[in-house]
Structures are given as structure tokens and as C-alpha cells.
């Protein structure tokens, strides 16, 4: 590019700085628009206007897929689809949210819970395993995985998960409850009563 007989470097420091500032401003504007759509969607959800809420949540995600509220918006949208009796769309929503937020164990656990409620236990176990991989210090992730193992007949693995719950939270009743269920499934009733 020539300007006034001199060569102009489009990657000069000033040009790069201006490009960066413009990009940040656009990101900020998209974040604001995304948050506005999210807020509108929540209001409509609370008024039980689920179709309209779903559109706003979709808009929020499409405006800024990597928004700091993206994972929460995913959960709102999935719950909205469940209110509309569209389980498959809720599952698709969680999967898309997981693609955008790979480090969020709560999305994996939520999808696992949805599969579990649909009696799709192996798929639930797969999601719970990922939730544990992402956040192994969460006793609820281990408890959910243990429940999934019980439903798929993997009693040794279930016992291991419930023991992990007890190790992470010794005062929580869930570890003992899970162990009791495991022993009951194994017909070790004396141990189940302990």
C-alpha cells in the first residue's frame, strides 16, 4: 500500500493498537447485547413464556458464545426446552454448551442427570465420568457417578465412588446412603444396614 509516495505498513504499532481496541469494543458490545437477551429470557421464563424465553436464550448464546454467562445460559435454555417437553433439544443444547465450555463439570453433570432421568444410564455414566475427570474434588460428581454405576450393574465401581464421597465429605449422609444401596444390590443386607 502506498500513501503520499511512502510505503505504509498496515501492521504498524498504531494500526495494530487501533485494531485491538476496536475488537475489544465490539466484544464488549456483544457481551452487553448477550446479557440483555439473557435477562429478557429469564424474565420470560419466569412468566412461563417458554417459547419466547428459548428464543432469547438462543439469541444470547449466538451473540456471544464464549460469554462469561454462556454456561448458565445453556442451562437456562436446556431447562426451557424441558418445560416445552423437548428433551432431545435440551440434550442438544447441553452438548453444544459443553463444546463451548469444556472445563465446566456442571454442564456434564446436568447432561448426565438428564440422561439418567430418561433411563439412558450408560450415557449418564459417560457424562458423570467426564464431570469427575474435570472436577474430581466434587463429592456430588462422585455420588452421581456411583448412582450411574449402580444402574448399570457396576457395583464395585459404585462402591468406590461412594467411598470417595465419604473421603471428600465424611459428615455427608450421601456416601453411606450410596454404600447401603450398593450392598443391598449385592444382597449383602447385613452390611447395608450398617
mmCIF file of C-alpha atoms in Angstrom, residues 102-175:
data_model
loop_
_atom_site.group_PDB
_atom_site.id
_atom_site.type_symbol
_atom_site.label_atom_id
_atom_site.label_comp_id
_atom_site.label_asym_id
_atom_site.label_seq_id
_atom_site.Cartn_x
_atom_site.Cartn_y
_atom_site.Cartn_z
ATOM 1 C CA UNK A 102 -15.216 -27.855 28.018
ATOM 2 C CA UNK A 103 -13.982 -27.123 31.532
ATOM 3 C CA UNK A 104 -17.434 -26.948 33.142
ATOM 4 C CA UNK A 105 -18.207 -30.106 35.099
ATOM 5 C CA UNK A 106 -21.656 -28.757 35.983
ATOM 6 C CA UNK A 107 -22.769 -28.978 32.344
ATOM 7 C CA UNK A 108 -21.542 -32.585 32.140
ATOM 8 C CA UNK A 109 -23.349 -33.430 35.378
ATOM 9 C CA UNK A 110 -26.542 -31.721 34.195
ATOM 10 C CA UNK A 111 -26.485 -33.658 30.923
ATOM 11 C CA UNK A 112 -25.794 -36.835 32.891
ATOM 12 C CA UNK A 113 -28.795 -36.112 35.113
ATOM 13 C CA UNK A 114 -30.967 -35.623 32.053
ATOM 14 C CA UNK A 115 -29.813 -38.928 30.563
ATOM 15 C CA UNK A 116 -30.384 -40.607 33.936
ATOM 16 C CA UNK A 117 -33.951 -39.244 34.108
ATOM 17 C CA UNK A 118 -34.516 -40.648 30.615
ATOM 18 C CA UNK A 119 -33.238 -44.099 31.709
ATOM 19 C CA UNK A 120 -30.239 -43.732 29.404
ATOM 20 C CA UNK A 121 -27.882 -44.902 32.122
ATOM 21 C CA UNK A 122 -24.740 -45.652 30.144
ATOM 22 C CA UNK A 123 -24.851 -42.223 28.541
ATOM 23 C CA UNK A 124 -25.348 -40.755 32.029
ATOM 24 C CA UNK A 125 -22.286 -42.658 33.284
ATOM 25 C CA UNK A 126 -20.216 -41.307 30.395
ATOM 26 C CA UNK A 127 -21.123 -37.727 31.319
ATOM 27 C CA UNK A 128 -20.577 -38.297 35.037
ATOM 28 C CA UNK A 129 -17.140 -39.770 34.304
ATOM 29 C CA UNK A 130 -16.255 -36.609 32.409
ATOM 30 C CA UNK A 131 -17.583 -34.456 35.255
ATOM 31 C CA UNK A 132 -15.336 -36.357 37.691
ATOM 32 C CA UNK A 133 -12.382 -36.026 35.310
ATOM 33 C CA UNK A 134 -12.893 -32.260 35.167
ATOM 34 C CA UNK A 135 -13.564 -31.811 38.895
ATOM 35 C CA UNK A 136 -12.519 -34.793 40.978
ATOM 36 C CA UNK A 137 -12.946 -32.870 44.239
ATOM 37 C CA UNK A 138 -16.730 -32.618 43.819
ATOM 38 C CA UNK A 139 -18.482 -35.155 46.030
ATOM 39 C CA UNK A 140 -21.714 -34.682 44.071
ATOM 40 C CA UNK A 141 -19.941 -35.699 40.847
ATOM 41 C CA UNK A 142 -18.707 -38.895 42.520
ATOM 42 C CA UNK A 143 -22.138 -39.556 44.014
ATOM 43 C CA UNK A 144 -23.815 -39.170 40.621
ATOM 44 C CA UNK A 145 -21.253 -41.456 39.013
ATOM 45 C CA UNK A 146 -21.847 -44.005 41.765
ATOM 46 C CA UNK A 147 -25.596 -43.887 41.115
ATOM 47 C CA UNK A 148 -24.949 -44.379 37.408
ATOM 48 C CA UNK A 149 -22.740 -47.377 38.126
ATOM 49 C CA UNK A 150 -25.486 -48.875 40.291
ATOM 50 C CA UNK A 151 -27.971 -48.577 37.425
ATOM 51 C CA UNK A 152 -25.539 -50.233 35.001
ATOM 52 C CA UNK A 153 -24.730 -53.084 37.410
ATOM 53 C CA UNK A 154 -21.143 -51.990 38.096
ATOM 54 C CA UNK A 155 -21.298 -52.437 41.850
ATOM 55 C CA UNK A 156 -17.555 -52.424 42.566
ATOM 56 C CA UNK A 157 -17.132 -49.107 40.780
ATOM 57 C CA UNK A 158 -20.231 -47.736 42.549
ATOM 58 C CA UNK A 159 -18.783 -48.708 45.916
ATOM 59 C CA UNK A 160 -15.509 -46.998 45.033
ATOM 60 C CA UNK A 161 -17.333 -43.771 44.109
ATOM 61 C CA UNK A 162 -19.389 -43.760 47.312
ATOM 62 C CA UNK A 163 -16.226 -44.333 49.357
ATOM 63 C CA UNK A 164 -14.730 -41.334 47.583
ATOM 64 C CA UNK A 165 -17.789 -39.293 48.609
ATOM 65 C CA UNK A 166 -17.141 -40.312 52.239
ATOM 66 C CA UNK A 167 -13.458 -39.417 51.933
ATOM 67 C CA UNK A 168 -14.306 -35.982 50.488
ATOM 68 C CA UNK A 169 -17.183 -35.289 52.909
ATOM 69 C CA UNK A 170 -17.034 -37.561 55.962
ATOM 70 C CA UNK A 171 -20.141 -35.986 57.522
ATOM 71 C CA UNK A 172 -22.304 -36.222 54.411
ATOM 72 C CA UNK A 173 -25.009 -38.899 54.537
ATOM 73 C CA UNK A 174 -24.830 -39.492 50.774
ATOM 74 C CA UNK A 175 -21.717 -41.642 50.853
#
